């Protein structure tokens, strides 16, 4: 048996720019919306006053299991002394309770315990989700056994033998569906299951858009057995929205599905194929969770429920931070949440668990599997937060373009957790793909960021502090804290909170373990290899609501005594529902030979490290998979690929400008060089971090916006402010100019060129054809100084105002096209 550990210029005149400069110091504070405080949830557990535990194991049982299940809300209403047998939560003698509990648990495989299977079946589950109760019960039993259940090894199990069958597959065209099933759905279900309903309920299978309705209906229709279709079962068995009599309504809909199926030809397996045996997703060996390190876990969300408005914390550590879904949030297949502009938020009462347990250690690790929807999100768009609104937080993991941002409130950062630690721009670590992200904190290394099991390479330059400034009235939130503020778009597949810092080895271990509901599909190939109980195994999961992920195939025999002979394997393809998949065939170039020297008994032989996605056709329950080969052992099937279609003529695009603009990093560096103020200057660095997402992210001049210019202006003001405020720096830069004179004399009695010449030299230069005319720019700046230094009326024109005029002149120069255009 194989034992596995699941592995993107608007021109502004100088006068308009000046207006921006003089107004930039103003502004209004962002509105902070405090998270609501849901009611306090009572906690489980009974007070025990009986005789002490006889052994250490009895005490572990009491602390880890009995204390969690003995309340009346759980098992304590029945299974107590003189109550319902077995009396496994009796409160008179913990030793007797221990004896009654032992037959109900399996400490070696906690997930198989009777206590787990009973709540998984719905027996006295204290939550809306039996599967969540089962996960929590499993954790409590594993904690009693002092055994990390998630680190259990996974044993491959041979599936039942099944040849690829003749299948009926959904046609690409929706005409048959429109003529048979859709009229019933549109007539009787449109009041809810359309996007135009008063209260729209997804999926929209009753939509007037026939193609939308068709796509939403496929997973609920069984072409092979119409009577077992989900549509039919909802009427017949669950009495959902029947329009007359549920039984007859179900029969009517079943007949419509049968009529649709009758119009579809059976897909027969091509006889020339060299194929494996077949199986469905759920006929594989469950491969989820093996090998994870969770010794210091205090909260965990795996999103297994798949329906409803609650995502359950299944860590088993009370109080559970169950999250309420609101806004544009939806469940995705294979475990996860899809977010567009919404959030999943815990109560402030239960979120206090994080404050209590994280401040106690002064350490933490936040672990998540995420799929950012794109790399253009401004930010930081909040992914995970423990916060009190848009400007106050204890911690946040967010996204800005290609970067992950880590904000953490300590004694050395502000109430918003700034300055943020971000992954390097040039590394572009954040990608629009499934990624494992971990942020950690401890008193030695400060903040750290890991992506896909590897350290990001960025160093925290903020001095380590403590969590004494944390606020325990904040709420834990996935997504945006304030609706329509900075929403994050993407998928979240798992989140875990640990109250210790995970080591780099533990992070790599959890990355290798993977995420989601995964299965090892064992495709039997014994008839072609001649090796007993031989299989090609792939790790398969439902990647999202539309596709499966196939990854890392390997060859293995489940007979440890089998003789491994030389077997060539070439051109492997994935089949689904009686035909080879039209896309995702990354294994078609496979060319591997199984040999006794490469094969490891109990482990097998790896075939490829690649992965691919295949579209869901019917549903995860109904889609049938198999493998085909160009060569497998002595059996061959020569595949001649069709000639690729002729390449289309390239589109004649609009002419592109040879002129571009500098991006955010180039603007920051250029302003630093021109003014002499280093980019590491604290004030400059803070402004850049806040404005970075508003500065140009691409060099295409056509994409330059007025909002980009606003950010450029603010950066120019900050650089010029730091230049003039530093007495030694300004004395060197504007050599000879007396900054102590009042503004009404400073620019009359002194040579203005002491200000203009160094600015023009460093910004425009001399006789550069692609730069503005130096004398024209000088005249504009002189006019600016004339306007500002006119001290008639009640204007205060002291030495401070002299410095302000120099700052404005500087900002008008370096915030202009002379710096931006490239």
Coordinates of N, CA and C in Angstrom, one line a residue, residues 232-338:
X232 N -35.5 16.9 -10.1 CA -36.6 15.9 -9.8 C -36.6 15.7 -8.3
X233 N -35.4 15.4 -7.7 CA -35.4 15.2 -6.2 C -35.9 16.3 -5.4
X234 N -35.6 17.5 -5.8 CA -36.1 18.7 -5.0 C -37.6 18.7 -5.0
X235 N -38.3 18.3 -6.0 CA -39.7 18.2 -6.0 C -40.2 17.0 -5.3
X236 N -39.7 15.8 -5.7 CA -40.3 14.6 -5.2 C -39.9 14.3 -3.7
X237 N -38.7 14.6 -3.3 CA -38.3 14.2 -2.0 C -38.2 15.4 -1.0
X238 N -38.0 16.6 -1.5 CA -37.9 17.7 -0.6 C -39.1 18.7 -0.7
X239 N -40.0 18.4 -1.6 CA -41.3 19.2 -1.7 C -41.0 20.7 -1.9
X240 N -40.0 21.0 -2.7 CA -39.6 22.3 -2.9 C -40.3 23.0 -4.1
X241 N -41.1 24.0 -3.8 CA -41.8 24.9 -4.7 C -42.6 24.1 -5.8
X242 N -43.3 23.1 -5.3 CA -44.2 22.3 -6.2 C -45.3 23.2 -6.7
X243 N -45.7 23.0 -7.9 CA -46.7 23.9 -8.5 C -48.1 23.3 -8.4
X244 N -48.2 22.0 -8.2 CA -49.5 21.4 -8.0 C -49.4 20.2 -7.0
X245 N -49.1 19.0 -7.5 CA -48.8 17.9 -6.6 C -47.3 17.5 -6.8
X246 N -46.6 17.4 -5.7 CA -45.2 17.3 -5.8 C -44.8 16.0 -6.5
X247 N -45.5 14.9 -6.3 CA -45.2 13.7 -7.0 C -45.4 13.8 -8.5
X248 N -46.6 14.3 -8.9 CA -46.8 14.5 -10.3 C -46.0 15.5 -10.9
X249 N -45.6 16.6 -10.2 CA -44.7 17.6 -10.7 C -43.4 17.1 -11.0
X250 N -42.9 16.2 -10.1 CA -41.6 15.6 -10.2 C -41.6 14.7 -11.5
X251 N -42.7 13.9 -11.6 CA -42.8 13.0 -12.8 C -42.8 13.8 -14.1
X252 N -43.5 15.0 -14.1 CA -43.6 15.8 -15.3 C -42.2 16.4 -15.6
X253 N -41.4 16.8 -14.6 CA -40.1 17.3 -14.9 C -39.2 16.2 -15.3
X254 N -39.3 15.0 -14.7 CA -38.5 13.9 -15.1 C -38.8 13.5 -16.5
X255 N -40.0 13.5 -16.9 CA -40.4 13.2 -18.3 C -39.7 14.2 -19.3
X256 N -39.7 15.4 -18.9 CA -39.1 16.5 -19.7 C -37.6 16.2 -19.9
X257 N -36.9 15.8 -18.8 CA -35.5 15.5 -18.9 C -35.3 14.2 -19.7
X258 N -36.2 13.2 -19.6 CA -36.1 12.0 -20.4 C -36.2 12.4 -21.9
X259 N -37.2 13.3 -22.2 CA -37.3 13.7 -23.6 C -36.1 14.4 -24.1
X260 N -35.4 15.1 -23.2 CA -34.1 15.7 -23.7 C -33.1 14.7 -23.9
X261 N -33.0 13.7 -22.9 CA -32.0 12.7 -23.1 C -32.3 11.8 -24.3
X262 N -33.5 11.6 -24.6 CA -33.8 10.7 -25.8 C -33.4 11.4 -27.1
X263 N -33.2 12.7 -27.1 CA -32.8 13.4 -28.3 C -31.3 13.4 -28.4
X264 N -30.5 12.8 -27.5 CA -29.1 12.8 -27.5 C -28.5 11.5 -27.8
X265 N -27.6 11.4 -28.7 CA -27.0 10.1 -29.0 C -26.0 9.6 -28.0
X266 N -25.9 8.4 -27.8 CA -24.9 7.8 -26.8 C -23.5 8.0 -27.4
X267 N -22.6 8.4 -26.5 CA -21.2 8.5 -26.8 C -20.5 7.2 -26.5
X268 N -20.1 6.4 -27.5 CA -19.5 5.1 -27.3 C -18.0 5.3 -27.3
X269 N -17.3 4.6 -26.5 CA -15.8 4.7 -26.4 C -15.2 4.2 -27.7
X270 N -14.3 4.9 -28.3 CA -13.7 4.5 -29.6 C -12.9 3.2 -29.4
X271 N -13.1 2.2 -30.2 CA -12.6 0.9 -30.0 C -11.0 0.9 -30.1
X272 N -10.4 1.8 -30.8 CA -9.0 1.7 -31.0 C -8.2 2.3 -29.7
X273 N -8.9 2.9 -28.8 CA -8.3 3.5 -27.6 C -7.6 2.4 -26.7
X274 N -6.4 2.8 -26.2 CA -5.8 2.0 -25.2 C -6.2 2.7 -23.9
X275 N -7.1 2.1 -23.1 CA -7.7 2.9 -22.0 C -7.5 2.2 -20.7
X276 N -7.7 2.9 -19.7 CA -7.7 2.4 -18.3 C -9.1 2.1 -17.9
X277 N -9.3 1.5 -16.7 CA -10.7 1.4 -16.2 C -11.1 2.8 -15.8
X278 N -12.4 3.0 -15.4 CA -13.0 4.3 -15.2 C -13.5 4.4 -13.7
X279 N -13.6 5.6 -13.3 CA -14.2 5.9 -12.0 C -14.6 7.4 -11.9
X280 N -15.5 7.7 -11.0 CA -15.9 9.1 -10.8 C -15.1 9.7 -9.6
X281 N -15.2 11.0 -9.5 CA -14.4 11.7 -8.5 C -14.5 11.1 -7.1
X282 N -15.7 10.8 -6.7 CA -16.0 10.4 -5.3 C -15.7 8.9 -5.1
X283 N -15.3 8.2 -6.2 CA -14.9 6.8 -6.0 C -13.4 6.7 -5.8
X284 N -12.7 7.8 -5.7 CA -11.3 7.9 -5.4 C -11.0 7.8 -3.9
X285 N -9.8 7.8 -3.5 CA -9.4 7.8 -2.1 C -9.2 9.3 -1.6
X286 N -10.0 9.6 -0.6 CA -9.9 11.0 -0.1 C -8.5 11.3 0.3
X287 N -8.0 12.5 -0.2 CA -6.6 12.8 0.0 C -6.4 14.2 0.7
X288 N -7.4 14.6 1.5 CA -7.4 16.0 2.0 C -6.7 16.0 3.4
X289 N -5.9 17.0 3.6 CA -5.4 17.4 4.9 C -4.2 16.6 5.4
X290 N -3.8 15.6 4.7 CA -2.6 14.8 5.2 C -1.4 15.6 5.3
X291 N -0.7 15.5 6.4 CA 0.6 16.1 6.6 C 0.7 17.6 7.0
X292 N -0.5 18.2 7.4 CA -0.5 19.6 7.9 C 0.0 19.6 9.3
X293 N 0.7 20.7 9.6 CA 1.2 21.0 11.0 C 0.2 22.0 11.6
X294 N -0.5 21.5 12.7 CA -1.5 22.4 13.3 C -1.4 22.3 14.8
X295 N -0.3 22.2 15.4 CA -0.2 22.0 16.8 C -0.6 23.2 17.6
X296 N -0.5 24.4 17.0 CA -0.8 25.7 17.7 C -2.0 26.4 17.0
X297 N -2.9 25.6 16.4 CA -4.0 26.1 15.7 C -5.0 26.6 16.6
X298 N -5.6 27.8 16.4 CA -6.6 28.4 17.3 C -7.9 28.7 16.5
X299 N -7.8 28.8 15.2 CA -9.0 29.1 14.4 C -8.8 28.5 13.0
X300 N -9.8 28.0 12.4 CA -9.6 27.4 11.0 C -11.0 27.4 10.3
X301 N -10.9 27.8 9.0 CA -12.1 27.7 8.2 C -11.7 27.0 6.9
X302 N -12.4 25.9 6.6 CA -12.2 25.1 5.4 C -13.3 25.3 4.4
X303 N -14.4 25.9 4.7 CA -15.5 26.2 3.8 C -16.1 24.9 3.2
X304 N -16.3 23.9 4.0 CA -16.8 22.7 3.5 C -18.3 22.7 3.3
X305 N -19.0 23.5 4.0 CA -20.5 23.5 4.1 C -21.1 23.6 2.7
X306 N -20.6 24.6 1.9 CA -21.0 24.8 0.5 C -22.3 25.5 0.3
X307 N -23.1 25.6 1.3 CA -24.4 26.3 1.2 C -24.6 27.2 2.5
X308 N -25.7 28.1 2.4 CA -26.0 28.9 3.5 C -25.2 30.2 3.6
X309 N -25.4 30.8 4.8 CA -24.7 32.1 5.0 C -23.7 32.1 6.1
X310 N -23.3 30.9 6.5 CA -22.3 30.8 7.6 C -21.1 29.9 7.2
X311 N -19.9 30.4 7.5 CA -18.7 29.6 7.3 C -18.2 29.3 8.7
X312 N -18.1 28.0 9.0 CA -17.8 27.6 10.4 C -16.3 27.5 10.7
X313 N -16.0 27.9 11.9 CA -14.7 27.7 12.4 C -14.6 26.3 13.0
X314 N -13.8 25.4 12.4 CA -13.8 24.0 12.8 C -12.5 23.7 13.6
X315 N -11.9 24.7 14.2 CA -10.6 24.4 14.9 C -10.8 23.6 16.2
X316 N -12.1 23.7 16.7 CA -12.3 23.0 18.0 C -11.9 23.9 19.2
X317 N -11.4 25.0 19.0 CA -11.0 25.9 20.0 C -12.1 26.9 20.3
X318 N -12.7 26.9 21.4 CA -13.8 27.8 21.8 C -13.3 29.2 22.2
X319 N -14.2 30.2 21.9 CA -15.4 30.2 21.1 C -15.1 30.1 19.6
X320 N -15.9 29.4 18.9 CA -15.8 29.3 17.5 C -16.1 30.6 16.8
X321 N -15.2 31.1 15.9 CA -15.5 32.3 15.2 C -16.2 32.0 13.9
X322 N -17.5 31.7 14.0 CA -18.3 31.4 12.8 C -18.5 32.7 12.0
X323 N -18.3 32.7 10.7 CA -18.4 33.9 9.9 C -19.7 34.0 9.1
X324 N -20.3 35.1 9.2 CA -21.6 35.4 8.4 C -21.3 36.0 7.1
X325 N -21.8 35.4 6.0 CA -21.5 35.9 4.7 C -22.5 37.0 4.3
X326 N -22.0 38.1 3.7 CA -22.8 39.2 3.3 C -22.2 39.9 2.0
X327 N -23.1 40.5 1.2 CA -22.6 41.1 0.0 C -22.4 40.1 -1.1
X328 N -21.6 40.4 -2.1 CA -21.4 39.5 -3.2 C -20.4 38.4 -2.9
X329 N -20.8 37.4 -2.1 CA -20.0 36.3 -1.7 C -20.8 35.0 -2.1
X330 N -20.1 34.0 -2.7 CA -20.7 32.8 -3.0 C -19.8 31.6 -2.8
X331 N -20.4 30.5 -2.6 CA -19.7 29.2 -2.3 C -19.2 28.7 -3.7
X332 N -18.0 28.1 -3.7 CA -17.5 27.4 -4.9 C -17.3 25.9 -4.6
X333 N -17.4 25.1 -5.6 CA -17.3 23.7 -5.4 C -15.9 23.4 -5.0
X334 N -15.7 22.2 -4.3 CA -14.4 21.8 -3.9 C -13.9 22.6 -2.7
X335 N -14.8 23.2 -2.0 CA -14.6 24.0 -0.7 C -14.0 25.3 -1.0
X336 N -14.7 26.4 -0.7 CA -14.1 27.7 -0.8 C -15.2 28.8 -1.0
X337 N -14.8 30.1 -0.9 CA -15.7 31.2 -1.0 C -15.2 32.0 -2.2
X338 N -16.1 32.5 -3.0 CA -15.8 33.4 -4.1 C -16.2 34.8 -3.7

